Short mmCIF file of C-alpha atoms and ligand atoms in Angstrom, two decimals:
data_model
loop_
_atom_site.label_atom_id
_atom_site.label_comp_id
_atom_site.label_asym_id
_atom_site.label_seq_id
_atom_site.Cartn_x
_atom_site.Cartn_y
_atom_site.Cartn_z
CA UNK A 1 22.94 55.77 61.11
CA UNK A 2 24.59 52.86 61.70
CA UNK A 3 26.65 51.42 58.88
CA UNK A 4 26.11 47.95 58.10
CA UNK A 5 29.58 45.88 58.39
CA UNK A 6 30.27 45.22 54.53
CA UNK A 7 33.02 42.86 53.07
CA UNK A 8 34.00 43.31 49.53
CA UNK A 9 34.61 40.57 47.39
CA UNK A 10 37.23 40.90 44.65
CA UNK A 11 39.60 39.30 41.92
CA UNK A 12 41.18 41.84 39.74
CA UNK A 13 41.38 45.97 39.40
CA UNK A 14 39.36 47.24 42.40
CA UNK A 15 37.82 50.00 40.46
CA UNK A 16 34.52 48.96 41.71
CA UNK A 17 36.16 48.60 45.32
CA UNK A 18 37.58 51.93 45.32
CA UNK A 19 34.09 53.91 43.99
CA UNK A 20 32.38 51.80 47.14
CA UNK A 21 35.14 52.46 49.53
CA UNK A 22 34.48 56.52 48.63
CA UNK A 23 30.71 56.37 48.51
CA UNK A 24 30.78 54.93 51.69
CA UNK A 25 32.38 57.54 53.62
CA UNK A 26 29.72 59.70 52.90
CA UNK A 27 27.85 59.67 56.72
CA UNK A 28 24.63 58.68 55.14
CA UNK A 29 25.73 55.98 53.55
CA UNK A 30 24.67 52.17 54.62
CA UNK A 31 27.67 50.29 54.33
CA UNK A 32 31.18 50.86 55.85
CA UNK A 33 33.90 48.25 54.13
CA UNK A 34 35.20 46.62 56.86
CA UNK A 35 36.86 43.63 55.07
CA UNK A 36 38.32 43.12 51.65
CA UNK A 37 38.39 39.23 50.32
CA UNK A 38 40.53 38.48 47.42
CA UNK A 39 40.71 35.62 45.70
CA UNK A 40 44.08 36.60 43.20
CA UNK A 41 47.57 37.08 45.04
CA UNK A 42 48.01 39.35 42.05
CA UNK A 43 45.18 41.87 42.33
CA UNK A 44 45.32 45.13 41.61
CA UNK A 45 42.52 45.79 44.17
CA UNK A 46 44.13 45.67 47.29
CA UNK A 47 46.32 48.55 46.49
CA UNK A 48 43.10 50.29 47.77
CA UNK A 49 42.83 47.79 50.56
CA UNK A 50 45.91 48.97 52.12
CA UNK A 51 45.44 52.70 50.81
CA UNK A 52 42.37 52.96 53.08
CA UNK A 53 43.21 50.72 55.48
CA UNK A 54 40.87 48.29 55.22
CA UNK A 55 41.45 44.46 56.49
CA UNK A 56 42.23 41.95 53.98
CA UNK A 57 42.51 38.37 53.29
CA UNK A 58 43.54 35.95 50.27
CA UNK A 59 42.01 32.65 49.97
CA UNK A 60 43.20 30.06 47.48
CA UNK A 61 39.60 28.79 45.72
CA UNK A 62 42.38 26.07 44.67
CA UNK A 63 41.42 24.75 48.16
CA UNK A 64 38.44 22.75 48.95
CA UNK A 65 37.80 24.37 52.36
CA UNK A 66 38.51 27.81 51.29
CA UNK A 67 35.45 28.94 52.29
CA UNK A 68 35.92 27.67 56.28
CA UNK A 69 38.64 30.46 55.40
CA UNK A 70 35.60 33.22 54.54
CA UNK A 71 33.24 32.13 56.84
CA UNK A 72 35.51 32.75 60.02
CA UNK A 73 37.00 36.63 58.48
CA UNK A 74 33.20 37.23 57.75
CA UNK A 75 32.36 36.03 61.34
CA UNK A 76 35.25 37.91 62.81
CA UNK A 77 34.53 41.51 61.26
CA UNK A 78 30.69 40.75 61.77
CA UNK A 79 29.49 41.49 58.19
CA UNK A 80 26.26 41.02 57.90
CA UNK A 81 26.70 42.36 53.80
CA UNK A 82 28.41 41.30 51.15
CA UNK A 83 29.45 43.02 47.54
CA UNK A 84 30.98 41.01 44.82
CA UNK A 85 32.93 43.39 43.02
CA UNK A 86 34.32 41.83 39.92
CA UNK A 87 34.48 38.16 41.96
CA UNK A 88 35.40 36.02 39.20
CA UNK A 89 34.36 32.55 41.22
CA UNK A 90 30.99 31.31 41.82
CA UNK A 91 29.99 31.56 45.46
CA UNK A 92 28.81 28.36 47.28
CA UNK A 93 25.13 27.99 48.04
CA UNK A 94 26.03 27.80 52.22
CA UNK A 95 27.39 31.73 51.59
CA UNK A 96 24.50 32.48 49.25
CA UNK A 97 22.06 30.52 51.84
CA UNK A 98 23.44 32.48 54.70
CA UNK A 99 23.63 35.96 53.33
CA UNK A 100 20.28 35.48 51.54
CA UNK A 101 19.14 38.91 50.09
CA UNK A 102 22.22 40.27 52.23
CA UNK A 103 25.35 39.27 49.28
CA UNK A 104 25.02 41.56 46.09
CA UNK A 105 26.72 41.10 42.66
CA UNK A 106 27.76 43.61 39.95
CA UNK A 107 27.87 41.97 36.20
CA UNK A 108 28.71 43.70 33.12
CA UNK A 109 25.38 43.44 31.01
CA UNK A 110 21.69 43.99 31.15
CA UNK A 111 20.81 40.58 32.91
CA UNK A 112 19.13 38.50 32.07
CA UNK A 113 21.09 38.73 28.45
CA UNK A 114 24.80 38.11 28.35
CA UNK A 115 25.71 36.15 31.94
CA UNK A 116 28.75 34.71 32.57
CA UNK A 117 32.13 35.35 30.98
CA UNK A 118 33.00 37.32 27.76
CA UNK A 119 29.97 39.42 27.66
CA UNK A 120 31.37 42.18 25.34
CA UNK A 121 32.88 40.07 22.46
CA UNK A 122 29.83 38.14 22.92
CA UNK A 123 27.68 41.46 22.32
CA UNK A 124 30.29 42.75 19.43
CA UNK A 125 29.38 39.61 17.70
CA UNK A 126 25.55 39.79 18.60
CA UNK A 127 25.42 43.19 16.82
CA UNK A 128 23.52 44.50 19.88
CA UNK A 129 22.02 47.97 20.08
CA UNK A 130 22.01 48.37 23.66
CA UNK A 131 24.92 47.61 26.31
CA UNK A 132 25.10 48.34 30.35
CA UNK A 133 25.33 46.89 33.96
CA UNK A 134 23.20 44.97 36.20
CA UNK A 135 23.51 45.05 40.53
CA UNK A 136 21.49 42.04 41.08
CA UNK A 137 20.92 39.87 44.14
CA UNK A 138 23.15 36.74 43.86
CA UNK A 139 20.97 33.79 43.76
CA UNK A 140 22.14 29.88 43.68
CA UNK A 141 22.09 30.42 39.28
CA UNK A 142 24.91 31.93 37.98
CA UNK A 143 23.72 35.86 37.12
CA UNK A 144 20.41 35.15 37.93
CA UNK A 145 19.15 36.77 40.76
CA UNK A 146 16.69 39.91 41.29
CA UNK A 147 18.13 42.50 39.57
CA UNK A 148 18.34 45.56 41.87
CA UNK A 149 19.52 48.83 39.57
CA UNK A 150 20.15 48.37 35.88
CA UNK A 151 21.93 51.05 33.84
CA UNK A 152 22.14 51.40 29.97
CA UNK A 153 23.81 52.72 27.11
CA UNK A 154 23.25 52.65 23.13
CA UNK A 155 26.58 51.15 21.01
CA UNK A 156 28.50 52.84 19.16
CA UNK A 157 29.56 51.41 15.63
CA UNK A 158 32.84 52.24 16.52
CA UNK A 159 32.79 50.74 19.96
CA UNK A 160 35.57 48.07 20.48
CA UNK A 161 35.64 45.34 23.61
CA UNK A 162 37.62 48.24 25.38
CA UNK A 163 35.47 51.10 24.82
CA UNK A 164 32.20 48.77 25.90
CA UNK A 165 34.29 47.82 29.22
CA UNK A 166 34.69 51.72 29.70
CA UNK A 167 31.53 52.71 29.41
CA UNK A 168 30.18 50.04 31.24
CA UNK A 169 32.41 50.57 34.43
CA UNK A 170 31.16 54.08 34.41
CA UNK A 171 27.71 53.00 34.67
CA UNK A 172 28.37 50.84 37.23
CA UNK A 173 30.55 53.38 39.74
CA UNK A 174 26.96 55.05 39.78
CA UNK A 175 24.95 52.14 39.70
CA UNK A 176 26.45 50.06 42.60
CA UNK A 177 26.23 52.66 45.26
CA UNK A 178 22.64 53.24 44.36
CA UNK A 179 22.07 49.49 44.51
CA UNK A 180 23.13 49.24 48.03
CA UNK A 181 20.86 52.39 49.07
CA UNK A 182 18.09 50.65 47.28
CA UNK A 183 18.53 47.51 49.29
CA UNK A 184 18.58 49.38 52.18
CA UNK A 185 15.89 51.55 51.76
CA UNK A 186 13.64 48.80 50.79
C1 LIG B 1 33.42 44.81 36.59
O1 LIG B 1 33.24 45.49 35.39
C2 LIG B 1 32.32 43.79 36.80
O2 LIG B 1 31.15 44.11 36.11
C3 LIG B 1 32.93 42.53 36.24
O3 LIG B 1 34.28 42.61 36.56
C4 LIG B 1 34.69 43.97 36.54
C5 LIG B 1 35.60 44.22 37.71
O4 LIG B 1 36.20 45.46 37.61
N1 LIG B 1 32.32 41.39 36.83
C6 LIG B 1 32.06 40.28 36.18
O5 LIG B 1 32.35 40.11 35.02
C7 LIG B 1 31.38 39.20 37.01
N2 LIG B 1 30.83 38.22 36.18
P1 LIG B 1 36.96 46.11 38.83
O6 LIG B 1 37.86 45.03 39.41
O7 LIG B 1 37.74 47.24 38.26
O8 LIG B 1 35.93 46.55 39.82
#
């Protein structure tokens, strides 16, 4: 098989990095992570960067042209895939436009409820029953795209922010790799 040159968005902890930088050593999986982009001089993440030796790059979103910055690391290491893993910046529409169907995104509720920031507080305060992950498609609206796997979990009453954020992550270690077979296989 060959692996399809993947770069791997991120801004914070890398957990999400580190479960796709595992999966894909398995020999039948699709991607290999050829390129780590980081947006946060501060990020945990890249600790598993430089563990596995992958490539990485920072690029200051402070900067108008930082994405003449992505374009020519994503042209470089030929990645014809991209995963946002806990990206906190909107993409441009050129990327999206370019990587159409090709740039995946995981977000930490069942999409279409809950986008954007916050999302457990916001479901704390919603008294919501059900919690989860979506791996959707990124489209040009914000946590809007096809949704791709979707994973779910009932609430606890004694569930705090923390305890949501835990049990979501878990969901999505499994649900992200699937995701990526899934677009593969389709
Ligand atoms: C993940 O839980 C992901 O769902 C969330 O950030 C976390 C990153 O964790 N993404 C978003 O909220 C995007 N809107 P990680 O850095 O440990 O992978």
């Amino acid at each position: 098989m060959v692996k399809k040159n993947t770069c791997i968005f991120i801004s914070g902890n890398g957990s999400n990095l580190k479960n796709l930088i595992l999966s894909s050593r398995s020999s039948n999986f699709p991607i290999k992570v050829s390129l780590v982009i980081c947006n946060n001089i501060n990020a945990n993440g890249i600790i598993y960067a430089k563990k596995y030796n992958i490539p990485y790059i920072f690029v200051n979103t402070k900067f108008k042209n930082h994405e003449n910055k992505i374009f020519y690391y994503l042209k470089k290491y030929k990645i014809s895939f991209i995963c946002l893993a806990g990206y906190m910046k909107i993409v441009s529409k050129k990327l999206i436009k370019k990587y159409q169907r090709k740039i995946i995104n995981v977000h930490p509720s069942l999409l279409p409820k809950f986008k954007g920031l916050n999302t457990f507080a916001r479901m704390l305060k919603n008294k919501e029953i059900k919690a989860g992950c979506t791996v959707h498609y990124v489209s040009e609206k914000l946590d809007s795209g096809i949704a791709i796997v979707q994973k779910k979990f009932f609430i606890d009453k004694e569930d705090d922010e923390k305890v949501l954020k835990n049990k979501t992550q878990k969901l999505e270690y499994l649900a992200f790799p699937e995701a990526i077979i899934k677009v593969f296989r389709a």
